[in-house]
Amino acid sequence: MSEERSLNFIEEIVEEDIHAGKNGGAVLTRFPPEPNGYLHIGHAKSICLNFGLANKYNGKTNLRFDDTNPTKEDTEYVDSIKEDVKWLGFDWAEELYASDYFDQLYAFAVELIKKGLAYVDDSTAEEIAAQKGTPTEPGTPNQYRSRTVEENLQLFADMKAGKYPDGAKVLRAKLDLASPNMHLRDPLMYRIKHAHHHRTGDTWCIYPMYDFAHGQSDAIEHITHSVCTLEFVPHRPLYDWFIERLNLFPSKQYEFARLNMTYTVMSKRKLMQLVDEKHVEGWDDPRMSTISGLRRRGYTAASIREFCERIGVAKRENMIDVGLLEFCIREDLNKTAWRRMAVLDPIKLIITNYPQEKTEIMHGENNPEVEGGDGGRDIPFSRELWIEREDFMEEPPKKFFRLGVGLMVRLKNAYIVKCEDFKKDANGNVTEIYCTYIPESKSGEDTSGIHVKGTIHWVSVPHAKTAEVRLYDRLFQVEDPSNEDGDFKDYLNPNSLHIIPSAYIEPDLANAIPGKGYQFIRKGYFTLDKHSTADKLVFNRTVTLKDGWVKK
RNA sequence: UGCCUGAUAGUAUAAUGGUAGUACGACGGUUUUUGGUACCGUUUGUCUAGGUUCGAAUCCUGGUCGGGCAACCA
C-alpha cells in the first residue's frame, strides 16, 4: 500500500537530513508541553506531527514537560497531558522534565558567566524593559553589564543561595543590545522565584527562562528536529546561540503554523478562563476544544489523528473549518457506531388496526456498513409508538417524505404505516397521530409491493426507556472570537448546550457501553457521558448526521 | 517608521522551471428500509506590477495585504 500523499515541508527537511547522513540518520523529536493546562486540538496537531515524524522515519519521540515556571504548573496537568497523549495513540520513548536539567542548566549558566557572556543585573523589570529600547531604537547598556566575571559568579551563587527576594536580580546573556531582533537584546536567563515547584519542591529559588532551558534540553536529549510553532521563529537565533556557545549537540528548531479552528478558541489562557468563570463545566466539557473535551463528547482518537493528517502542515496562518473535524468523526463513526433508535422530541403514534395487547420483536442490524450488519438487536414493537414530532406535519409541503394525513412512511425495521388522522389539544398542539399499518409490509418479508419514500425511527411506548440527552452547538457565535472587538467571551453562544431531560430510547440502549459510539438513527452520533449511571443514562451528542434536506 | 514571516478555489493543502491537482464545503444527480452512507457530476484559484525564460504558482525586482516580535510566560 503505497502512500501517495506528498511530504510536508518538515518531512522534506527530515528526508534531506537523513540522505545527507546528518546525525547518523537518527530522528529524535519531542513533544514539550508546559504543564499549566489541558491539551487541546492544537496540541494534537503538534503531537501527531512529532510522533508521526518519528514513526515514519524510524525514530523516537520524547515527552518532555517544559516546567520552568513553578507558579503556573501543577501535577494535575502533567497527569492529564500523559493521559491525552496516550489516548491519542502515541507512546513516548522517555518521559522527561526540563526540571530534570536544573543542575545542568545552572552549570551552563556558570560556564557562560566565566566566558564573559552573562551577567547579573539588579535592574527592575521596568528598567530592563526601558533599557531594551524599541524595535526602531537600540537598547542602552546599564552599569551592571560591565560587572567582572568574579562578581557575576558570586552574585549568581548568591541568587541561587536565596540571598535575594523575588525580582531583585536576574541573570542575563550578554549579547547585543542593538540587535534588530528584540530577543537578542541581552535576554534573561534566570529569574528569582521563591516558589514551590511541583517536582523539585523548594530546592530552587531561581528558575531558567524558556530560552535558556528549551534549546539546551533539546541538546541534552540529542533531539535532532525540534519542531515548534511560528511564534518561536524570532527565538531561533537565541536557541542556536546558546547551543553554540555551550558547545552542545546541534539540535535544530523548525517552525510550523499553529492550528486555528472556526467557532472556538485555541489558547490555554482562554480555555482556562472559560473553566474558571464557569462558562463550561470544566476542562473536559464536551464543548471545549480540549482533547479531554472532545473525548468526552465522543470523538475517537482515530478521527482526531485523521483530522491532523488532513489539515496538513505549512507555514501560513490558517483557519480550519470545524466542519472538517466533524467530517472526520462522522467518517469514523459511520463505520463503527451501532445503530439504535431514540426519540428526542416525542409525539404519540397509534396504529389503530394493530391489536391492543400484541408485541412483536423486530430485528435491527448494528451497522449496515459492516458486512453482515455487525450483529444486531431485538426491538419490541407495539400498537403505540413514540415518533419524532418533526416527522409529522399538519400541512406537509410537496417533498415532505414523512407523515401527514394520507401520507405513508416505513417505520424503520418494522411496517409501513399510513397516516389517517390526528388529534390536537385546546392550544392547537398535535397530541396524537392515528395510523393504519400494512400487515404484509413487515421488514424483511415485505410482500405488499408498496414503496415509500420515507423511513422514520420510533420507540415502542410500553417498552421505552428514558435517558438524558445533551445536544451541543458551537461554543461561540462567530468564526474567530479571538479576533473580534472586545472580550472573546462576549461572543459565547448562549445556546451551546441543550439538555433533553427525558428522551425515549429503545430498550437495548440500556446496555450501552461507555466509550462506544452509537448512531441514533437520523439524529446523530451519541456516546455515554462520564456521569451516566445505570439509573440515569446520560448521552452526549458527538455530532449530528449530515442533513441534506433543506426546508423551503 | 525596525526586524522576522507568509500569500494557490469559500476553507485547507499539493504541484520543487514543463497539463494548476486533491480534500472538506456548496450545488445537481443515481442508489438507499437513516433526507445518513456509497457512487457520479458541476462550481470556484496562483495578491499585484514589471523582469528573466521557448516556457513562471515556482526564479529576480518593486509594491500590496496578512501574521509575529519590545512578559522576571512558554
CSV table of N, CA, C and O (backbone and C1' of nucleotides) in Angstrom, one decimal, chain A residues 6 12 34 66 68-69 123 135 167 182-183 188 191 193 210 232 235 310-311 316-317 319 334 339 369 399 401-402 410 412-413 443-444 519 522 546-547 549, chain B residues 1-8 10-16 23-29 32-38 66-74:
chain,number,residue,atom,x,y,z
A,6,SER,N,1.8,13.7,-0.6
A,6,SER,CA,3.1,14.4,-0.7
A,6,SER,C,3.6,14.8,0.6
A,6,SER,O,2.9,14.9,1.6
A,12,GLU,N,10.2,16.9,4.4
A,12,GLU,CA,11.2,17.1,3.4
A,12,GLU,C,12.6,17.4,4.0
A,12,GLU,O,13.6,16.9,3.6
A,34,GLU,N,4.1,22.7,28.4
A,34,GLU,CA,4.2,23.2,29.7
A,34,GLU,C,3.0,22.7,30.5
A,34,GLU,O,1.9,22.8,30.0
A,66,ASP,N,7.9,21.1,29.9
A,66,ASP,CA,8.7,22.3,30.0
A,66,ASP,C,8.3,23.0,31.3
A,66,ASP,O,7.5,24.0,31.3
A,68,THR,N,9.4,25.1,33.7
A,68,THR,CA,10.4,26.1,34.3
A,68,THR,C,9.7,27.2,35.0
A,68,THR,O,10.4,28.2,35.4
A,69,ASN,N,8.4,27.2,35.1
A,69,ASN,CA,7.7,28.3,35.7
A,69,ASN,C,6.8,27.7,36.8
A,69,ASN,O,5.6,27.5,36.6
A,123,SER,N,18.6,45.6,37.9
A,123,SER,CA,17.5,46.5,37.5
A,123,SER,C,16.2,45.8,37.7
A,123,SER,O,16.0,44.6,37.8
A,135,PRO,N,11.7,48.5,18.8
A,135,PRO,CA,12.1,47.8,17.6
A,135,PRO,C,12.9,48.8,16.7
A,135,PRO,O,13.8,48.4,15.9
A,167,GLY,N,12.7,39.1,42.1
A,167,GLY,CA,12.7,40.3,41.3
A,167,GLY,C,14.0,41.2,41.6
A,167,GLY,O,14.2,42.2,40.9
A,182,MET,N,14.5,41.8,19.0
A,182,MET,CA,14.4,42.1,20.4
A,182,MET,C,14.8,41.0,21.3
A,182,MET,O,15.3,41.2,22.4
A,183,HIS,N,14.7,39.8,20.9
A,183,HIS,CA,15.0,38.6,21.7
A,183,HIS,C,16.5,38.5,22.0
A,183,HIS,O,16.9,37.8,22.9
A,188,LEU,N,16.9,37.6,29.3
A,188,LEU,CA,17.0,37.0,30.7
A,188,LEU,C,17.2,35.5,30.6
A,188,LEU,O,16.7,34.8,29.8
A,191,ARG,N,15.6,34.0,36.6
A,191,ARG,CA,14.9,34.9,37.5
A,191,ARG,C,14.7,34.3,38.8
A,191,ARG,O,14.7,33.1,39.0
A,193,LYS,N,12.6,33.2,41.9
A,193,LYS,CA,11.2,32.9,42.3
A,193,LYS,C,11.2,32.0,43.5
A,193,LYS,O,11.6,30.9,43.4
A,210,TYR,N,12.4,30.2,29.5
A,210,TYR,CA,12.2,29.3,28.4
A,210,TYR,C,13.5,29.3,27.4
A,210,TYR,O,14.0,28.2,27.1
A,232,PHE,N,7.8,31.2,17.6
A,232,PHE,CA,9.2,31.0,18.1
A,232,PHE,C,10.3,31.3,17.1
A,232,PHE,O,11.5,31.2,17.4
A,235,HIS,N,13.0,33.4,18.1
A,235,HIS,CA,13.8,32.9,19.2
A,235,HIS,C,14.9,32.0,18.7
A,235,HIS,O,15.8,31.6,19.4
A,310,ARG,N,-5.3,15.5,7.7
A,310,ARG,CA,-5.9,16.2,6.6
A,310,ARG,C,-5.6,17.7,6.6
A,310,ARG,O,-5.6,18.3,5.5
A,311,ILE,N,-5.4,18.3,7.7
A,311,ILE,CA,-5.2,19.7,7.7
A,311,ILE,C,-3.8,20.1,7.2
A,311,ILE,O,-3.6,21.3,6.8
A,316,ARG,N,1.9,29.0,6.7
A,316,ARG,CA,1.0,30.2,6.6
A,316,ARG,C,-0.1,30.1,7.6
A,316,ARG,O,-0.5,29.0,8.0
A,317,GLU,N,-0.5,31.3,8.1
A,317,GLU,CA,-1.6,31.3,9.0
A,317,GLU,C,-2.8,30.6,8.5
A,317,GLU,O,-3.1,30.8,7.3
A,319,MET,N,-7.1,29.0,9.2
A,319,MET,CA,-8.3,28.9,10.0
A,319,MET,C,-9.0,27.7,9.4
A,319,MET,O,-9.7,27.8,8.4
A,334,ASN,N,-19.4,6.4,11.3
A,334,ASN,CA,-20.3,5.7,10.3
A,334,ASN,C,-19.9,4.3,10.2
A,334,ASN,O,-20.7,3.4,10.0
A,339,ARG,N,-26.2,1.2,15.3
A,339,ARG,CA,-27.4,2.0,15.1
A,339,ARG,C,-28.4,1.6,16.2
A,339,ARG,O,-28.6,0.4,16.5
A,369,GLU,N,-23.1,-0.7,7.4
A,369,GLU,CA,-21.9,-0.5,6.7
A,369,GLU,C,-20.9,-1.7,6.8
A,369,GLU,O,-20.0,-1.9,6.1
A,399,LYS,N,-42.5,18.0,-1.0
A,399,LYS,CA,-41.5,16.9,-0.9
A,399,LYS,C,-41.2,16.5,0.5
A,399,LYS,O,-40.1,16.1,0.9
A,401,PHE,N,-41.3,13.8,2.9
A,401,PHE,CA,-41.4,12.3,2.8
A,401,PHE,C,-41.6,11.7,4.2
A,401,PHE,O,-41.0,10.8,4.6
A,402,ARG,N,-42.5,12.3,4.9
A,402,ARG,CA,-42.8,11.8,6.3
A,402,ARG,C,-44.3,11.7,6.5
A,402,ARG,O,-45.0,11.4,5.5
A,410,ARG,N,-42.3,4.2,6.1
A,410,ARG,CA,-41.9,2.9,6.7
A,410,ARG,C,-41.4,3.3,8.1
A,410,ARG,O,-40.7,4.2,8.3
A,412,LYS,N,-38.9,2.2,10.6
A,412,LYS,CA,-37.6,1.5,10.4
A,412,LYS,C,-37.7,0.2,11.1
A,412,LYS,O,-38.1,0.0,12.2
A,413,ASN,N,-37.2,-0.8,10.3
A,413,ASN,CA,-37.2,-2.2,10.8
A,413,ASN,C,-38.6,-2.8,11.1
A,413,ASN,O,-38.6,-3.9,11.7
A,443,SER,N,-40.9,-5.6,7.8
A,443,SER,CA,-39.5,-5.5,7.4
A,443,SER,C,-38.9,-6.9,7.1
A,443,SER,O,-39.0,-7.8,8.0
A,444,GLY,N,-38.2,-7.1,6.0
A,444,GLY,CA,-37.6,-8.4,5.7
A,444,GLY,C,-38.5,-9.4,5.0
A,444,GLY,O,-38.0,-10.3,4.4
A,519,GLN,N,-25.1,5.4,16.8
A,519,GLN,CA,-25.8,6.3,16.0
A,519,GLN,C,-27.3,6.2,16.3
A,519,GLN,O,-27.9,5.2,16.2
A,522,ARG,N,-31.0,8.8,12.3
A,522,ARG,CA,-31.4,10.1,11.8
A,522,ARG,C,-31.2,11.3,12.7
A,522,ARG,O,-31.5,12.4,12.4
A,546,LYS,N,-25.1,14.4,8.7
A,546,LYS,CA,-25.2,15.5,7.7
A,546,LYS,C,-26.6,15.5,7.2
A,546,LYS,O,-27.2,14.5,7.0
A,547,ASP,N,-27.1,16.7,7.1
A,547,ASP,CA,-28.5,16.8,6.8
A,547,ASP,C,-28.7,17.4,5.4
A,547,ASP,O,-28.4,18.6,5.2
A,549,TRP,N,-31.4,17.6,3.7
A,549,TRP,CA,-32.8,18.1,3.4
A,549,TRP,C,-32.9,19.5,3.8
A,549,TRP,O,-32.8,19.9,5.0
B,1,U,P,6.5,53.8,6.3
B,1,U,O5',7.7,53.9,7.4
B,1,U,C5',8.9,54.7,7.3
B,1,U,C4',9.6,54.4,8.6
B,1,U,C3',9.7,52.9,8.9
B,1,U,O3',10.8,52.3,8.3
B,1,U,C1',8.9,54.1,10.8
B,2,G,P,10.9,50.7,8.2
B,2,G,O5',11.7,50.3,9.5
B,2,G,C5',13.1,50.6,9.6
B,2,G,C4',13.7,49.6,10.6
B,2,G,C3',13.6,48.2,10.3
B,2,G,O3',14.7,47.7,9.5
B,2,G,C1',12.9,48.5,12.5
B,3,C,P,14.4,46.6,8.3
B,3,C,O5',14.4,45.3,9.2
B,3,C,C5',15.5,44.9,10.0
B,3,C,C4',15.2,43.7,10.9
B,3,C,C3',14.5,42.6,10.2
B,3,C,O3',15.4,41.7,9.6
B,3,C,C1',13.3,43.1,12.2
B,4,C,P,15.0,40.9,8.3
B,4,C,O5',14.1,39.7,8.9
B,4,C,C5',14.6,38.9,9.9
B,4,C,C4',13.5,38.0,10.5
B,4,C,C3',12.7,37.3,9.5
B,4,C,O3',13.3,36.1,9.0
B,4,C,C1',11.3,38.3,11.1
B,5,U,P,13.1,35.5,7.5
B,5,U,O5',11.8,34.7,7.7
B,5,U,C5',10.6,35.3,7.6
B,5,U,C4',9.5,34.4,8.0
B,5,U,C3',8.6,34.1,6.8
B,5,U,O3',8.8,32.8,6.4
B,5,U,C1',7.4,35.6,8.3
B,6,G,P,8.8,32.5,4.8
B,6,G,O5',7.3,32.7,4.4
B,6,G,C5',6.3,31.7,4.7
B,6,G,C4',4.9,32.3,4.7
B,6,G,C3',4.4,32.6,3.3
B,6,G,O3',3.8,31.4,2.7
B,6,G,C1',3.9,34.4,4.8
B,7,A,P,3.7,31.4,1.1
B,7,A,O5',2.4,32.2,0.8
B,7,A,C5',1.2,31.8,1.4
B,7,A,C4',0.1,32.8,1.1
B,7,A,C3',-0.4,32.8,-0.3
B,7,A,O3',-1.8,33.1,-0.4
B,7,A,C1',0.4,35.0,0.3
B,8,U,P,-2.8,31.9,-0.4
B,8,U,O5',-2.6,31.3,-1.8
B,8,U,C5',-2.8,32.0,-3.0
B,8,U,C4',-3.2,31.1,-4.2
B,8,U,C3',-4.4,30.2,-3.9
B,8,U,O3',-5.6,30.9,-4.1
B,8,U,C1',-2.6,29.0,-4.8
B,10,G,P,-12.8,31.7,-3.7
B,10,G,O5',-13.5,31.3,-2.3
B,10,G,C5',-14.0,32.4,-1.4
B,10,G,C4',-14.5,31.7,-0.2
B,10,G,C3',-13.4,31.0,0.6
B,10,G,O3',-12.7,31.9,1.5
B,10,G,C1',-15.3,29.6,0.3
B,11,U,P,-11.1,31.6,1.9
B,11,U,O5',-11.2,30.3,2.7
B,11,U,C5',-11.9,30.2,4.0
B,11,U,C4',-11.6,28.9,4.6
B,11,U,C3',-10.2,28.5,4.6
B,11,U,O3',-9.5,29.0,5.7
B,11,U,C1',-11.5,26.7,3.8
B,12,A,P,-7.9,29.1,5.6
B,12,A,O5',-7.5,27.6,5.8
B,12,A,C5',-6.3,27.1,5.2
B,12,A,C4',-6.3,25.6,5.3
B,12,A,C3',-5.1,24.9,4.6
B,12,A,O3',-4.0,24.9,5.5
B,12,A,C1',-7.1,23.9,3.9
B,13,U,P,-2.6,25.3,4.9
B,13,U,O5',-2.3,24.1,3.9
B,13,U,C5',-2.2,22.8,4.4
B,13,U,C4',-2.2,21.8,3.2
B,13,U,C3',-1.2,22.0,2.2
B,13,U,O3',0.1,21.4,2.5
B,13,U,C1',-3.3,21.7,1.1
B,14,A,P,1.4,21.7,1.7
B,14,A,O5',1.0,20.9,0.3
B,14,A,C5',1.9,20.9,-0.7
B,14,A,C4',1.4,19.9,-1.7
B,14,A,C3',2.1,20.0,-3.1
B,14,A,O3',3.4,19.3,-3.0
B,14,A,C1',-0.2,19.8,-3.5
B,15,A,P,4.7,20.1,-3.4
B,15,A,O5',4.5,20.1,-5.0
B,15,A,C5',4.3,18.9,-5.7
B,15,A,C4',3.8,19.3,-7.1
B,15,A,C3',4.7,20.3,-7.8
B,15,A,O3',5.8,19.6,-8.4
B,15,A,C1',2.4,20.9,-8.0
B,16,U,P,6.9,20.3,-9.2
B,16,U,O5',7.5,21.5,-8.2
B,16,U,C5',8.0,22.6,-8.8
B,16,U,C4',9.4,22.9,-8.2
B,16,U,C3',10.5,21.9,-8.5
B,16,U,O3',11.7,22.5,-8.5
B,16,U,C1',10.2,22.0,-6.2
B,23,A,P,-10.8,14.5,-4.2
B,23,A,O5',-10.7,15.0,-2.7
B,23,A,C5',-10.2,14.1,-1.7
B,23,A,C4',-10.2,14.8,-0.4
B,23,A,C3',-11.5,15.5,0.0
B,23,A,O3',-12.4,14.6,0.7
B,23,A,C1',-9.8,17.0,0.3
B,24,C,P,-14.0,14.8,0.5
B,24,C,O5',-14.3,16.0,1.5
B,24,C,C5',-14.1,15.9,2.9
B,24,C,C4',-14.2,17.3,3.5
B,24,C,C3',-15.5,18.0,3.2
B,24,C,O3',-16.6,17.6,3.9
B,24,C,C1',-13.7,19.5,3.0
B,25,G,P,-18.1,17.6,3.3
B,25,G,O5',-18.3,19.2,3.0
B,25,G,C5',-18.4,20.1,4.1
B,25,G,C4',-18.6,21.5,3.5
B,25,G,C3',-19.7,21.7,2.6
B,25,G,O3',-20.9,21.9,3.3
B,25,G,C1',-17.8,22.7,1.7
B,26,A,P,-22.3,21.4,2.7
B,26,A,O5',-22.4,22.4,1.4
B,26,A,C5',-22.6,23.8,1.6
B,26,A,C4',-22.7,24.5,0.2
B,26,A,C3',-23.7,23.9,-0.7
B,26,A,O3',-25.0,24.3,-0.5
B,26,A,C1',-21.6,24.2,-1.8
B,27,C,P,-26.2,23.3,-0.8
B,27,C,O5',-26.2,23.2,-2.4
B,27,C,C5',-26.5,24.3,-3.2
B,27,C,C4',-26.3,24.0,-4.6
B,27,C,C3',-27.0,22.7,-5.1
B,27,C,O3',-28.4,22.9,-5.4
B,27,C,C1',-24.8,22.7,-5.9
B,28,G,P,-29.4,21.7,-5.2
B,28,G,O5',-29.1,20.8,-6.4
B,28,G,C5',-29.4,21.1,-7.7
B,28,G,C4',-28.9,20.1,-8.7
B,28,G,C3',-29.4,18.7,-8.5
B,28,G,O3',-30.7,18.4,-9.0
B,28,G,C1',-27.1,18.8,-9.0
B,29,G,P,-31.5,17.2,-8.3
B,29,G,O5',-30.8,15.9,-8.9
B,29,G,C5',-30.9,15.6,-10.2
B,29,G,C4',-30.0,14.5,-10.6
B,29,G,C3',-30.3,13.1,-10.0
B,29,G,O3',-31.3,12.4,-10.6
B,29,G,C1',-27.9,13.5,-9.9
B,32,U,P,-32.8,1.7,-5.0
B,32,U,O5',-32.5,1.9,-3.5
B,32,U,C5',-31.7,1.0,-2.8
B,32,U,C4',-31.4,1.5,-1.4
B,32,U,C3',-32.6,1.9,-0.6
B,32,U,O3',-33.1,0.7,0.0
B,32,U,C1',-30.9,3.6,-0.4
B,33,U,P,-34.7,0.4,-0.1
B,33,U,O5',-35.3,0.6,1.4
B,33,U,C5',-35.7,1.9,1.8
B,33,U,C4',-35.5,2.0,3.3
B,33,U,C3',-34.2,1.6,3.8
B,33,U,O3',-33.8,2.5,4.8
B,33,U,C1',-35.9,0.4,4.9
B,34,U,P,-32.7,3.7,4.4
B,34,U,O5',-32.6,4.5,5.7
B,34,U,C5',-33.8,4.9,6.4
B,34,U,C4',-33.5,6.1,7.2
B,34,U,C3',-32.9,7.2,6.4
B,34,U,O3',-33.4,8.5,7.0
B,34,U,C1',-31.4,6.6,8.1
B,35,G,P,-34.2,9.5,6.1
B,35,G,O5',-33.1,10.4,5.3
B,35,G,C5',-32.7,10.0,4.0
B,35,G,C4',-32.3,11.2,3.3
B,35,G,C3',-31.4,12.1,4.1
B,35,G,O3',-30.5,12.8,3.1
B,35,G,C1',-33.4,13.2,3.6
B,36,G,P,-29.1,12.2,2.7
B,36,G,O5',-28.4,11.5,3.9
B,36,G,C5',-27.9,12.3,5.0
B,36,G,C4',-27.2,11.4,6.0
B,36,G,C3',-26.0,10.7,5.4
B,36,G,O3',-24.8,11.5,5.4
B,36,G,C1',-27.3,9.1,6.5
B,37,U,P,-23.8,11.4,4.1
B,37,U,O5',-23.4,9.9,4.1
B,37,U,C5',-22.6,9.3,5.1
B,37,U,C4',-22.4,7.8,4.8
B,37,U,C3',-21.7,7.5,3.4
B,37,U,O3',-20.3,7.7,3.5
B,37,U,C1',-23.6,6.2,3.7
B,38,A,P,-19.5,8.2,2.3
B,38,A,O5',-19.8,7.1,1.1
B,38,A,C5',-19.3,5.8,1.3
B,38,A,C4',-19.8,5.0,0.1
B,38,A,C3',-19.5,5.7,-1.3
B,38,A,O3',-18.2,5.4,-1.7
B,38,A,C1',-21.8,5.0,-1.2
B,66,G,P,-3.6,44.3,6.3
B,66,G,O5',-3.3,42.8,6.7
B,66,G,C5',-4.3,41.8,6.6
B,66,G,C4',-3.7,40.4,6.9
B,66,G,C3',-3.0,40.3,8.2
B,66,G,O3',-3.9,40.1,9.3
B,66,G,C1',-1.8,39.2,6.5
B,67,G,P,-3.4,40.6,10.7
B,67,G,O5',-2.3,39.5,11.1
B,67,G,C5',-2.7,38.2,11.4
B,67,G,C4',-1.5,37.4,11.6
B,67,G,C3',-0.5,37.8,12.7
B,67,G,O3',-1.0,37.6,14.0
B,67,G,C1',0.7,37.2,10.9
B,68,G,P,-0.6,38.6,15.2
B,68,G,O5',1.0,38.2,15.4
B,68,G,C5',1.3,36.9,15.8
B,68,G,C4',2.8,36.8,15.8
B,68,G,C3',3.6,37.7,16.7
B,68,G,O3',3.6,37.3,18.0
B,68,G,C1',4.6,37.6,14.6
B,69,C,P,3.6,38.4,19.2
B,69,C,O5',5.2,38.9,19.1
B,69,C,C5',6.2,38.0,19.3
B,69,C,C4',7.5,38.7,19.1
B,69,C,C3',7.7,40.0,19.9
B,69,C,O3',8.1,39.7,21.2
B,69,C,C1',8.4,40.3,17.6
B,70,A,P,7.4,40.4,22.4
B,70,A,O5',8.2,41.7,22.6
B,70,A,C5',9.6,41.6,22.9
B,70,A,C4',10.1,42.9,23.4
B,70,A,C3',9.2,43.6,24.4
B,70,A,O3',9.5,43.2,25.7
B,70,A,C1',9.8,45.1,22.7
B,71,A,P,8.5,43.3,26.9
B,71,A,O5',9.1,41.9,27.5
B,71,A,C5',8.3,40.9,27.6
B,71,A,C4',7.9,40.7,29.1
B,71,A,C3',8.7,39.6,29.8
B,71,A,O3',8.8,39.9,31.2
B,71,A,C1',6.4,39.1,29.6
B,72,C,P,10.2,40.8,31.5
B,72,C,O5',10.7,39.8,32.6
B,72,C,C5',11.0,38.4,32.2
B,72,C,C4',11.0,37.5,33.4
B,72,C,C3',9.6,37.5,34.1
B,72,C,O3',9.5,36.2,34.6
B,72,C,C1',11.3,38.3,35.5
B,73,C,P,8.0,35.6,34.5
B,73,C,O5',7.7,35.6,33.0
B,73,C,C5',8.1,34.6,32.1
B,73,C,C4',6.9,33.6,31.9
B,73,C,C3',7.2,32.4,31.1
B,73,C,O3',7.8,31.4,31.9
B,73,C,C1',5.2,33.5,30.3
B,74,A,P,9.0,30.6,31.3
B,74,A,O5',8.3,29.6,30.2
B,74,A,C5',7.3,28.7,30.6
B,74,A,C4',6.6,28.2,29.3
B,74,A,C3',7.5,27.7,28.2
B,74,A,O3',7.8,26.3,28.5
B,74,A,C1',6.0,29.2,27.3
